[in-house]
Amino acid sequence: MASRSAGNSGVSAVLAGHRKLLGQYLAPERGRVALLAALISVDILLRLANPQIVRRFIDSAQAGGPITALILAGIAYLLVGLAARVANLAATYAGLNLGWRATNRLRSDLTSHLLRLDMPFHKTHTPGELVERVDGDVTTLATFFADLAVKIAGNALLVLAIIVLLYRESTLAGILVTLYTVVVLAALAAVGRIGVRAWTAARAAWADQMGFLEERISATEDLRGIGAESHAQAQLSAIMLRLLRVSRGGWMANALGFVITNFLFTLGYGMGLALGAFLYLRGDVTIGAAFLLVSYVGMLASPLEEIRGQAADLQEATAGVDRVTELLRLESNLPDRGAGSIPQGAPSVAFHRVSFRYDDAPMARHDAAPENVLTDVSFDIAPGRVLGILGRTGSGKTTIMRLLCRLYDPNDGEIRLDATDLRDIPALALRQTVGVVTQDVQLFGATVRDNVTQIGRAHV
């Protein structure tokens, strides 16, 4: 009982994460969501109407009805079919537009969130990995945001409508099709549980590969200088092999769902043909009604196949939601008390008995406490004065700048701007007051003006 409760709570947590993301990023797009739902509803109604037109055509022809009625039925069939295609095309466009608007907003929010996280986080996650998580993981959510929920609801409504219409024609047909639908959905659910686990591992492996590529490409000059290209290639081959192994599970889950559902679709269509013939031969239905039964049973394949495809998308989306939510839950370990302010003009700078050590050093030995980079450092710089700091590599020059920008907090002591502790200054106000030009040249792929004003634009 305990394991079942844990499993249920896990499922509830996943669904809660899905609902939260949907609500947050689809709420500003209510109009587009409503338009998409309307287009899908129109498509469903038109798809249900055409078999009814064919039924009337067949029964009218068999009864020797007027040729005018048959011609009008044929014209109506063509017009309804064309309208259904147009509605489907419009729904596809609306869904893509909705999905990319929502995911672009999520990319922007996720990027802003990551940029505000502490340096320890960025030391343990490579830029390539973060690019894959911000872009790759979010891209898997495009369909999720676009039309996953709406289309799953729409296809479920279509399946329900088909079953109800079949019950109107024959109770036996309704019962058999209901059982058939339950079997198909149960098979999809079983395969889906396998796929979610596989795609979660695959998304992590993709991020690892992107992180490796980013690091090695950035270090091309060093790798070529020491002749380490073949070693890097061997490492990449091992990473790609791992990616192949874990992603193969996700693709095989998709393929398994395709095989199972297509087998069931073939079985269902055969059942529809047999059922239509049986009821017609018994005299329970007309030949037009028999055609209607076969058409509706065959039509079930389309929404169930779409549900299968959407279930496969949901597997990837669930992995993406989990990883995106994991990032969004991360918080800075530097508390922003935000109670102080900085007067206008150049502030004074004071370090008072500051000591600091890098507890987050990625290469630090776990069996030894990290050593202080700065120990009991104190100095005062009056407004308008210039201070030069000289020292050997590793003496703490860069660390002083990082502390002044509050990328870290000192382990002991305090840093003040105009007698205000840095920890009491709102982060945005501090960034607008203190700036650093590092020894590493960072050029963005943009114009000179954009490079020069990049920081300024960030605060506009």
Tab-separated table of C-alpha atoms in Angstrom:
chain	number	residue	atom	x	y	z
A	1	MET	CA	0.000	0.000	0.000
A	2	ALA	CA	2.868	2.338	0.798
A	3	SER	CA	4.463	1.872	-2.619
A	4	ARG	CA	1.149	2.435	-4.350
A	5	SER	CA	0.624	5.654	-2.389
A	6	ALA	CA	4.136	6.799	-3.310
A	7	GLY	CA	3.445	6.044	-6.952
A	8	ASN	CA	0.178	7.948	-6.873
A	9	SER	CA	1.850	10.933	-5.220
A	10	GLY	CA	4.563	10.843	-7.906
A	11	VAL	CA	1.951	10.872	-10.679
A	12	SER	CA	0.100	13.706	-8.932
A	13	ALA	CA	3.321	15.713	-8.721
A	14	VAL	CA	3.984	15.231	-12.449
A	15	LEU	CA	0.441	16.254	-13.381
A	16	ALA	CA	0.699	19.271	-11.075
A	17	GLY	CA	3.899	20.329	-12.843
A	18	HIS	CA	2.186	19.972	-16.221
A	19	ARG	CA	-0.807	22.023	-15.109
A	20	LYS	CA	1.376	24.733	-13.612
A	21	LEU	CA	3.388	25.208	-16.804
A	22	LEU	CA	0.278	25.095	-18.976
A	23	GLY	CA	-1.505	27.609	-16.804
A	24	GLN	CA	1.463	29.970	-16.559
A	25	TYR	CA	2.354	30.117	-20.238
A	26	LEU	CA	-1.014	29.573	-21.893
A	27	ALA	CA	-2.948	32.052	-19.742
A	28	PRO	CA	-1.651	35.059	-21.777
A	29	GLU	CA	-2.745	33.218	-24.946
A	30	ARG	CA	-6.356	32.560	-23.986
A	31	GLY	CA	-7.684	33.913	-27.274
A	32	ARG	CA	-5.418	31.680	-29.351
A	33	VAL	CA	-6.259	28.656	-27.187
A	34	ALA	CA	-9.978	29.331	-27.700
A	35	LEU	CA	-9.454	29.697	-31.472
A	36	LEU	CA	-7.531	26.412	-31.585
A	37	ALA	CA	-10.249	24.628	-29.609
A	38	ALA	CA	-12.923	26.017	-31.948
A	39	LEU	CA	-11.043	24.907	-35.074
A	40	ILE	CA	-10.527	21.410	-33.682
A	41	SER	CA	-14.235	21.197	-32.763
A	42	VAL	CA	-15.251	22.234	-36.281
A	43	ASP	CA	-12.881	19.622	-37.738
A	44	ILE	CA	-14.427	16.920	-35.529
A	45	LEU	CA	-17.993	17.832	-36.480
A	46	LEU	CA	-17.164	17.821	-40.189
A	47	ARG	CA	-15.409	14.465	-39.941
A	48	LEU	CA	-18.468	12.980	-38.249
A	49	ALA	CA	-20.828	14.481	-40.830
A	50	ASN	CA	-19.383	12.928	-43.987
A	51	PRO	CA	-20.197	9.271	-43.185
A	52	GLN	CA	-23.785	10.363	-42.486
A	53	ILE	CA	-23.937	11.959	-45.938
A	54	VAL	CA	-22.617	8.769	-47.584
A	55	ARG	CA	-25.119	6.699	-45.634
A	56	ARG	CA	-28.025	8.775	-46.915
A	57	PHE	CA	-26.568	8.628	-50.422
A	58	ILE	CA	-26.387	4.808	-50.356
A	59	ASP	CA	-29.833	4.311	-48.832
A	60	SER	CA	-31.375	6.824	-51.235
A	61	ALA	CA	-29.736	5.175	-54.248
A	62	GLN	CA	-30.844	1.709	-53.115
A	63	ALA	CA	-34.416	2.962	-52.641
A	64	GLY	CA	-34.432	4.575	-56.114
A	65	GLY	CA	-34.438	8.147	-54.830
A	66	PRO	CA	-34.370	11.166	-57.164
A	67	ILE	CA	-31.113	11.886	-59.003
A	68	THR	CA	-31.171	15.476	-57.729
A	69	ALA	CA	-30.911	14.283	-54.131
A	70	LEU	CA	-27.942	12.054	-55.044
A	71	ILE	CA	-26.160	14.922	-56.806
A	72	LEU	CA	-26.718	17.240	-53.849
A	73	ALA	CA	-25.407	14.562	-51.472
A	74	GLY	CA	-22.277	14.197	-53.605
A	75	ILE	CA	-21.723	17.955	-53.648
A	76	ALA	CA	-22.291	18.131	-49.895
A	77	TYR	CA	-19.753	15.328	-49.371
A	78	LEU	CA	-17.100	17.213	-51.363
A	79	LEU	CA	-17.776	20.535	-49.638
A	80	VAL	CA	-17.743	19.015	-46.153
A	81	GLY	CA	-14.517	17.148	-46.923
A	82	LEU	CA	-12.883	20.323	-48.240
A	83	ALA	CA	-14.059	22.314	-45.211
A	84	ALA	CA	-12.665	19.642	-42.896
A	85	ARG	CA	-9.229	19.884	-44.605
A	86	VAL	CA	-9.274	23.666	-44.321
A	87	ALA	CA	-10.234	23.490	-40.628
A	88	ASN	CA	-7.471	20.942	-40.003
A	89	LEU	CA	-4.897	23.118	-41.772
A	90	ALA	CA	-5.991	26.194	-39.830
A	91	ALA	CA	-5.825	24.239	-36.552
A	92	THR	CA	-2.299	23.067	-37.395
A	93	TYR	CA	-1.169	26.652	-38.059
A	94	ALA	CA	-2.848	27.954	-34.908
A	95	GLY	CA	-1.283	25.186	-32.834
A	96	LEU	CA	2.233	25.806	-34.131
A	97	ASN	CA	1.886	29.550	-33.575
A	98	LEU	CA	0.591	29.025	-30.045
A	99	GLY	CA	3.295	26.506	-29.184
A	100	TRP	CA	6.213	28.633	-30.308
A	101	ARG	CA	4.899	31.760	-28.607
A	102	ALA	CA	4.581	29.874	-25.319
A	103	THR	CA	7.953	28.114	-25.578
A	104	ASN	CA	9.764	31.313	-26.566
A	105	ARG	CA	8.380	32.956	-23.443
A	106	LEU	CA	9.537	29.967	-21.394
A	107	ARG	CA	13.023	30.124	-22.975
A	108	SER	CA	13.274	33.793	-22.058
A	109	ASP	CA	12.175	33.193	-18.457
A	110	LEU	CA	14.450	30.175	-18.058
A	111	THR	CA	17.458	32.046	-19.450
A	112	SER	CA	16.822	34.985	-17.127
A	113	HIS	CA	16.499	32.597	-14.187
A	114	LEU	CA	19.771	30.803	-14.989
A	115	LEU	CA	21.667	34.067	-15.371
A	116	ARG	CA	20.655	34.982	-11.828
A	117	LEU	CA	21.877	31.723	-10.278
A	118	ASP	CA	25.099	31.609	-8.285
A	119	MET	CA	28.560	30.969	-9.702
A	120	PRO	CA	28.764	27.504	-8.045
A	121	PHE	CA	25.889	26.392	-10.256
A	122	HIS	CA	27.595	27.635	-13.418
A	123	LYS	CA	30.867	26.011	-12.404
A	124	THR	CA	29.207	22.599	-12.244
A	125	HIS	CA	27.103	22.979	-15.434
A	126	THR	CA	28.784	23.708	-18.758
A	127	PRO	CA	27.329	26.310	-21.162
A	128	GLY	CA	26.677	23.560	-23.724
A	129	GLU	CA	24.619	21.576	-21.239
A	130	LEU	CA	22.606	24.657	-20.294
A	131	VAL	CA	22.013	25.536	-23.968
A	132	GLU	CA	20.599	22.067	-24.520
A	133	ARG	CA	18.413	22.348	-21.439
A	134	VAL	CA	17.139	25.822	-22.292
A	135	ASP	CA	16.600	25.129	-25.986
A	136	GLY	CA	16.471	21.350	-26.460
A	137	ASP	CA	14.306	20.506	-23.464
A	138	VAL	CA	12.013	23.467	-24.091
A	139	THR	CA	11.662	22.562	-27.785
A	140	THR	CA	10.189	19.209	-26.749
A	141	LEU	CA	7.428	21.220	-25.045
A	142	ALA	CA	6.360	23.039	-28.230
A	143	THR	CA	3.699	20.442	-29.051
A	144	PHE	CA	2.811	20.175	-25.366
A	145	PHE	CA	2.003	23.879	-25.211
A	146	ALA	CA	0.636	24.112	-28.741
A	147	ASP	CA	-2.125	21.580	-28.884
A	148	LEU	CA	-1.351	18.549	-26.758
A	149	ALA	CA	-4.030	19.135	-24.143
A	150	VAL	CA	-6.526	20.573	-26.643
A	151	LYS	CA	-5.995	17.824	-29.206
A	152	ILE	CA	-6.071	15.023	-26.662
A	153	ALA	CA	-9.373	16.427	-25.397
A	154	GLY	CA	-10.601	16.857	-28.973
A	155	ASN	CA	-9.686	13.332	-30.013
A	156	ALA	CA	-11.185	11.924	-26.828
A	157	LEU	CA	-14.384	13.830	-27.657
A	158	LEU	CA	-14.305	12.426	-31.211
A	159	VAL	CA	-13.923	8.862	-29.901
A	160	LEU	CA	-16.796	9.407	-27.460
A	161	ALA	CA	-19.003	10.868	-30.209
A	162	ILE	CA	-18.298	7.894	-32.494
A	163	ILE	CA	-19.199	5.442	-29.721
A	164	VAL	CA	-22.428	7.319	-28.946
A	165	LEU	CA	-23.421	7.344	-32.647
A	166	LEU	CA	-22.676	3.618	-32.905
A	167	TYR	CA	-24.895	2.933	-29.883
A	168	ARG	CA	-27.683	4.780	-31.736
A	169	GLU	CA	-27.314	2.396	-34.659
A	170	SER	CA	-26.724	-0.824	-32.709
A	171	THR	CA	-26.233	-1.601	-29.012
A	172	LEU	CA	-24.025	-4.573	-29.928
A	173	ALA	CA	-21.812	-2.337	-32.078
A	174	GLY	CA	-21.537	0.230	-29.287
A	175	ILE	CA	-20.536	-2.393	-26.694
A	176	LEU	CA	-17.897	-4.017	-28.923
A	177	VAL	CA	-16.359	-0.684	-29.945
A	178	THR	CA	-16.295	0.498	-26.316
A	179	LEU	CA	-14.370	-2.628	-25.289
A	180	TYR	CA	-12.032	-2.211	-28.261
A	181	THR	CA	-11.314	1.420	-27.314
A	182	VAL	CA	-10.567	0.491	-23.704
A	183	VAL	CA	-8.059	-2.164	-24.851
A	184	VAL	CA	-6.277	0.315	-27.168
A	185	LEU	CA	-6.034	3.012	-24.487
A	186	ALA	CA	-4.763	0.487	-21.918
A	187	ALA	CA	-2.032	-0.597	-24.344
A	188	LEU	CA	-1.052	3.051	-24.924
A	189	ALA	CA	-0.853	3.694	-21.174
A	190	ALA	CA	1.391	0.648	-20.629
A	191	VAL	CA	3.815	1.694	-23.363
A	192	GLY	CA	3.755	5.314	-22.163
A	193	ARG	CA	5.114	4.400	-18.727
A	194	ILE	CA	8.136	2.795	-20.378
A	195	GLY	CA	8.713	5.745	-22.676
A	196	VAL	CA	8.790	8.453	-19.979
A	197	ARG	CA	11.690	6.804	-18.147
A	198	ALA	CA	13.617	6.289	-21.380
A	199	TRP	CA	13.142	9.857	-22.632
A	200	THR	CA	14.175	11.369	-19.289
A	201	ALA	CA	17.504	9.534	-19.501
A	202	ALA	CA	17.843	10.504	-23.177
A	203	ARG	CA	17.352	14.229	-22.487
A	204	ALA	CA	20.095	14.088	-19.823
A	205	ALA	CA	22.440	12.295	-22.255
A	206	TRP	CA	21.801	14.918	-24.957
A	207	ALA	CA	22.676	17.663	-22.480
A	208	ASP	CA	25.914	15.863	-21.546
A	209	GLN	CA	26.878	15.590	-25.212
A	210	MET	CA	26.200	19.274	-25.850
A	211	GLY	CA	28.248	20.227	-22.795
A	212	PHE	CA	31.176	18.096	-23.981
A	213	LEU	CA	31.076	19.581	-27.491
A	214	GLU	CA	30.922	23.150	-26.189
A	215	GLU	CA	33.931	22.635	-23.922
A	216	ARG	CA	36.083	20.933	-26.565
A	217	ILE	CA	35.221	23.379	-29.343
A	218	SER	CA	36.022	26.298	-27.026
A	219	ALA	CA	39.376	24.659	-26.244
A	220	THR	CA	40.264	23.901	-29.892
A	221	GLU	CA	43.497	25.917	-29.736
A	222	ASP	CA	44.711	24.099	-26.619
A	223	LEU	CA	43.673	20.646	-27.870
A	224	ARG	CA	45.481	21.099	-31.177
A	225	GLY	CA	48.496	22.582	-29.442
A	226	ILE	CA	49.094	19.411	-27.414
A	227	GLY	CA	47.869	16.955	-30.069
A	228	ALA	CA	44.856	15.771	-28.065
A	229	GLU	CA	42.373	15.655	-30.953
A	230	SER	CA	42.236	11.851	-31.082
A	231	HIS	CA	41.681	11.648	-27.314
A	232	ALA	CA	38.784	14.124	-27.549
A	233	GLN	CA	37.306	12.131	-30.447
A	234	ALA	CA	37.510	8.925	-28.407
A	235	GLN	CA	35.719	10.609	-25.506
A	236	LEU	CA	33.035	11.932	-27.863
A	237	SER	CA	32.518	8.440	-29.314
A	238	ALA	CA	31.908	7.057	-25.815
A	239	ILE	CA	29.408	9.832	-25.034
A	240	MET	CA	27.572	9.319	-28.333
A	241	LEU	CA	27.428	5.566	-27.697
A	242	ARG	CA	25.790	6.212	-24.326
A	243	LEU	CA	23.347	8.627	-25.965
A	244	LEU	CA	22.484	5.976	-28.552
A	245	ARG	CA	21.808	3.384	-25.889
A	246	VAL	CA	19.552	5.528	-23.714
A	247	SER	CA	17.690	7.269	-26.555
A	248	ARG	CA	17.083	3.961	-28.283
A	249	GLY	CA	14.804	3.030	-25.397
A	250	GLY	CA	12.603	6.060	-26.077
A	251	TRP	CA	12.423	5.448	-29.804
A	252	MET	CA	11.689	1.756	-29.256
A	253	ALA	CA	8.863	2.704	-26.884
A	254	ASN	CA	7.427	4.888	-29.663
A	255	ALA	CA	7.849	2.080	-32.200
A	256	LEU	CA	6.248	-0.430	-29.844
A	257	GLY	CA	3.248	1.865	-29.436
A	258	PHE	CA	2.999	2.196	-33.237
A	259	VAL	CA	3.113	-1.575	-33.784
A	260	ILE	CA	0.580	-2.362	-31.063
A	261	THR	CA	-1.924	0.304	-32.066
A	262	ASN	CA	-1.679	-0.479	-35.787
A	263	PHE	CA	-2.290	-4.156	-35.074
A	264	LEU	CA	-5.308	-3.188	-32.982
A	265	PHE	CA	-6.502	-0.805	-35.721
A	266	THR	CA	-6.372	-3.611	-38.300
A	267	LEU	CA	-8.190	-5.894	-35.890
A	268	GLY	CA	-10.804	-3.213	-35.214
A	269	TYR	CA	-11.412	-2.512	-38.906
A	270	GLY	CA	-11.886	-6.219	-39.539
A	271	MET	CA	-14.308	-6.321	-36.600
A	272	GLY	CA	-16.219	-3.393	-38.121
A	273	LEU	CA	-16.530	-5.123	-41.498
A	274	ALA	CA	-17.692	-8.347	-39.887
A	275	LEU	CA	-20.140	-6.545	-37.624
A	276	GLY	CA	-21.630	-4.485	-40.467
A	277	ALA	CA	-22.087	-7.582	-42.632
A	278	PHE	CA	-23.588	-9.540	-39.728
A	279	LEU	CA	-26.144	-6.862	-38.852
A	280	TYR	CA	-27.056	-6.282	-42.509
A	281	LEU	CA	-27.557	-9.988	-43.200
A	282	ARG	CA	-29.766	-10.237	-40.110
A	283	GLY	CA	-31.823	-7.348	-41.423
A	284	ASP	CA	-31.099	-5.163	-38.383
A	285	VAL	CA	-29.648	-2.306	-40.454
A	286	THR	CA	-29.756	-0.991	-43.999
A	287	ILE	CA	-26.745	-1.243	-46.260
A	288	GLY	CA	-26.171	2.492	-45.690
A	289	ALA	CA	-26.197	1.949	-41.944
A	290	ALA	CA	-23.788	-0.979	-42.357
A	291	PHE	CA	-21.454	1.315	-44.269
A	292	LEU	CA	-21.821	3.889	-41.496
A	293	LEU	CA	-20.813	1.317	-38.867
A	294	VAL	CA	-17.731	0.292	-40.846
A	295	SER	CA	-16.812	3.943	-41.499
A	296	TYR	CA	-17.078	4.947	-37.849
A	297	VAL	CA	-15.125	1.916	-36.647
A	298	GLY	CA	-12.466	2.704	-39.239
A	299	MET	CA	-12.577	6.365	-38.251
A	300	LEU	CA	-11.627	5.391	-34.694
A	301	ALA	CA	-8.142	4.598	-35.984
A	302	SER	CA	-7.470	8.283	-36.715
A	303	PRO	CA	-8.136	9.773	-33.246
A	304	LEU	CA	-6.622	6.774	-31.476
A	305	GLU	CA	-3.528	7.021	-33.674
A	306	GLU	CA	-3.307	10.728	-32.906
A	307	ILE	CA	-3.678	9.970	-29.211
A	308	ARG	CA	-0.849	7.433	-29.615
A	309	GLY	CA	1.327	10.066	-31.277
A	310	GLN	CA	0.397	12.608	-28.632
A	311	ALA	CA	1.182	10.046	-25.948
A	312	ALA	CA	4.658	9.690	-27.482
A	313	ASP	CA	4.987	13.502	-27.504
A	314	LEU	CA	3.792	13.526	-23.905
A	315	GLN	CA	6.561	11.097	-22.966
A	316	GLU	CA	9.185	13.532	-24.284
A	317	ALA	CA	7.264	16.503	-22.892
A	318	THR	CA	7.105	14.912	-19.439
A	319	ALA	CA	10.880	14.469	-19.466
A	320	GLY	CA	11.214	18.099	-20.596
A	321	VAL	CA	8.768	19.360	-17.961
A	322	ASP	CA	10.653	17.508	-15.233
A	323	ARG	CA	14.015	18.947	-16.277
A	324	VAL	CA	12.694	22.486	-16.834
A	325	THR	CA	10.873	22.438	-13.493
A	326	GLU	CA	14.051	21.208	-11.818
A	327	LEU	CA	15.914	24.265	-13.133
A	328	LEU	CA	13.142	26.694	-12.196
A	329	ARG	CA	13.129	25.354	-8.627
A	330	LEU	CA	16.789	26.249	-8.146
A	331	GLU	CA	17.328	29.369	-6.071
A	332	SER	CA	20.286	31.587	-5.351
A	333	ASN	CA	22.146	30.910	-2.118
A	334	LEU	CA	22.939	34.622	-1.838
A	335	PRO	CA	20.042	36.199	0.091
A	336	ASP	CA	18.928	39.560	-1.268
A	337	ARG	CA	17.814	41.497	1.797
A	338	GLY	CA	17.353	44.610	-0.347
A	339	ALA	CA	16.949	46.991	2.605
A	340	GLY	CA	19.684	49.493	1.731
A	341	SER	CA	20.335	51.952	-1.082
A	342	ILE	CA	23.260	53.608	-2.839
A	343	PRO	CA	23.429	57.417	-3.019
A	344	GLN	CA	23.920	59.076	-6.401
A	345	GLY	CA	27.479	59.534	-7.549
A	346	ALA	CA	30.622	57.461	-7.057
A	347	PRO	CA	30.400	55.494	-3.791
A	348	SER	CA	33.197	54.727	-1.389
A	349	VAL	CA	34.324	51.081	-1.140
A	350	ALA	CA	35.360	49.393	2.093
A	351	PHE	CA	36.523	45.825	2.788
A	352	HIS	CA	36.448	45.111	6.523
A	353	ARG	CA	38.335	42.007	7.681
A	354	VAL	CA	37.132	39.971	4.676
A	355	SER	CA	38.034	36.283	4.417
A	356	PHE	CA	36.893	34.029	1.592
A	357	ARG	CA	37.396	30.507	0.244
A	358	TYR	CA	35.932	28.753	-2.793
A	359	ASP	CA	33.869	25.960	-1.282
A	360	ASP	CA	32.490	25.194	-4.757
A	361	ALA	CA	35.817	24.539	-6.497
A	362	PRO	CA	35.042	21.703	-8.948
A	363	MET	CA	38.513	20.154	-8.630
A	364	ALA	CA	38.759	20.537	-4.823
A	365	ARG	CA	39.754	17.471	-2.876
A	366	HIS	CA	36.888	16.081	-0.850
A	367	ASP	CA	39.206	14.896	1.918
A	368	ALA	CA	40.674	18.344	2.628
A	369	ALA	CA	39.096	21.630	3.625
A	370	PRO	CA	39.513	24.371	0.983
A	371	GLU	CA	42.078	27.032	1.791
A	372	ASN	CA	41.277	30.728	2.082
A	373	VAL	CA	41.945	32.800	-1.012
A	374	LEU	CA	41.598	35.976	1.056
A	375	THR	CA	42.262	36.204	4.788
A	376	ASP	CA	41.420	39.200	6.972
A	377	VAL	CA	41.603	41.731	4.094
A	378	SER	CA	40.737	45.354	4.900
A	379	PHE	CA	41.017	48.540	2.859
A	380	ASP	CA	39.051	51.740	2.110
A	381	ILE	CA	38.767	53.535	-1.243
A	382	ALA	CA	37.398	57.061	-1.147
A	383	PRO	CA	35.064	58.272	-3.945
A	384	GLY	CA	37.022	59.244	-7.069
A	385	ARG	CA	40.232	57.474	-6.006
A	386	VAL	CA	41.966	54.718	-8.023
A	387	LEU	CA	43.488	51.626	-6.421
A	388	GLY	CA	45.776	49.187	-8.242
A	389	ILE	CA	46.151	45.664	-6.872
A	390	LEU	CA	49.218	43.609	-7.832
A	391	GLY	CA	49.873	39.986	-7.023
A	392	ARG	CA	50.828	36.607	-8.355
A	393	THR	CA	48.341	34.267	-10.030
A	394	GLY	CA	45.926	32.958	-7.441
A	395	SER	CA	46.582	35.719	-4.928
A	396	GLY	CA	42.939	36.847	-4.940
A	397	LYS	CA	42.804	39.815	-7.335
A	398	THR	CA	39.905	38.426	-9.367
A	399	THR	CA	38.241	37.197	-6.185
A	400	ILE	CA	38.097	40.769	-4.843
A	401	MET	CA	36.257	41.834	-8.001
A	402	ARG	CA	33.833	38.890	-7.737
A	403	LEU	CA	33.080	39.766	-4.132
A	404	LEU	CA	32.583	43.430	-5.014
A	405	CYS	CA	30.049	42.407	-7.702
A	406	ARG	CA	28.513	40.030	-5.162
A	407	LEU	CA	28.954	36.944	-7.245
A	408	TYR	CA	29.935	35.448	-3.884
A	409	ASP	CA	29.546	36.523	-0.265
A	410	PRO	CA	32.586	36.586	2.042
A	411	ASN	CA	32.850	33.818	4.614
A	412	ASP	CA	33.866	36.407	7.205
A	413	GLY	CA	33.831	40.189	7.352
A	414	GLU	CA	31.795	42.587	5.263
A	415	ILE	CA	32.004	44.740	2.130
A	416	ARG	CA	30.398	48.186	2.099
A	417	LEU	CA	29.469	50.783	-0.501
A	418	ASP	CA	28.966	54.142	1.175
A	419	ALA	CA	28.612	52.426	4.554
A	420	THR	CA	25.906	50.085	3.203
A	421	ASP	CA	26.563	46.344	3.357
A	422	LEU	CA	26.439	44.777	-0.116
A	423	ARG	CA	23.975	42.192	1.182
A	424	ASP	CA	21.500	45.002	1.938
A	425	ILE	CA	21.642	46.476	-1.573
A	426	PRO	CA	19.066	45.204	-4.114
A	427	ALA	CA	20.788	43.091	-6.778
A	428	LEU	CA	19.616	45.272	-9.682
A	429	ALA	CA	20.826	48.484	-8.023
A	430	LEU	CA	24.204	46.890	-7.308
A	431	ARG	CA	24.615	45.737	-10.924
A	432	GLN	CA	23.820	49.247	-12.154
A	433	THR	CA	26.443	50.746	-9.821
A	434	VAL	CA	29.338	48.280	-9.974
A	435	GLY	CA	30.824	47.051	-13.253
A	436	VAL	CA	33.819	44.866	-14.107
A	437	VAL	CA	35.906	44.533	-17.264
A	438	THR	CA	37.665	41.170	-17.038
A	439	GLN	CA	40.880	40.043	-18.689
A	440	ASP	CA	38.877	37.559	-20.784
A	441	VAL	CA	37.537	39.172	-23.964
A	442	GLN	CA	33.854	38.393	-24.529
A	443	LEU	CA	32.602	39.340	-27.976
A	444	PHE	CA	28.988	38.669	-28.832
A	445	GLY	CA	27.872	37.734	-32.324
A	446	ALA	CA	26.448	41.214	-32.942
A	447	THR	CA	27.418	44.736	-34.012
A	448	VAL	CA	30.057	46.820	-32.202
A	449	ARG	CA	27.275	49.009	-30.801
A	450	ASP	CA	25.445	45.960	-29.438
A	451	ASN	CA	28.650	44.668	-27.843
A	452	VAL	CA	29.394	48.018	-26.218
A	453	THR	CA	25.832	48.586	-24.980
A	454	GLN	CA	24.965	44.989	-24.106
A	455	ILE	CA	25.102	45.556	-20.359
A	456	GLY	CA	23.201	48.824	-20.566
A	457	ARG	CA	20.438	47.270	-22.634
A	458	ALA	CA	19.994	44.571	-20.013
A	459	HIS	CA	18.804	47.186	-17.518
A	460	VAL	CA	16.545	49.175	-19.804
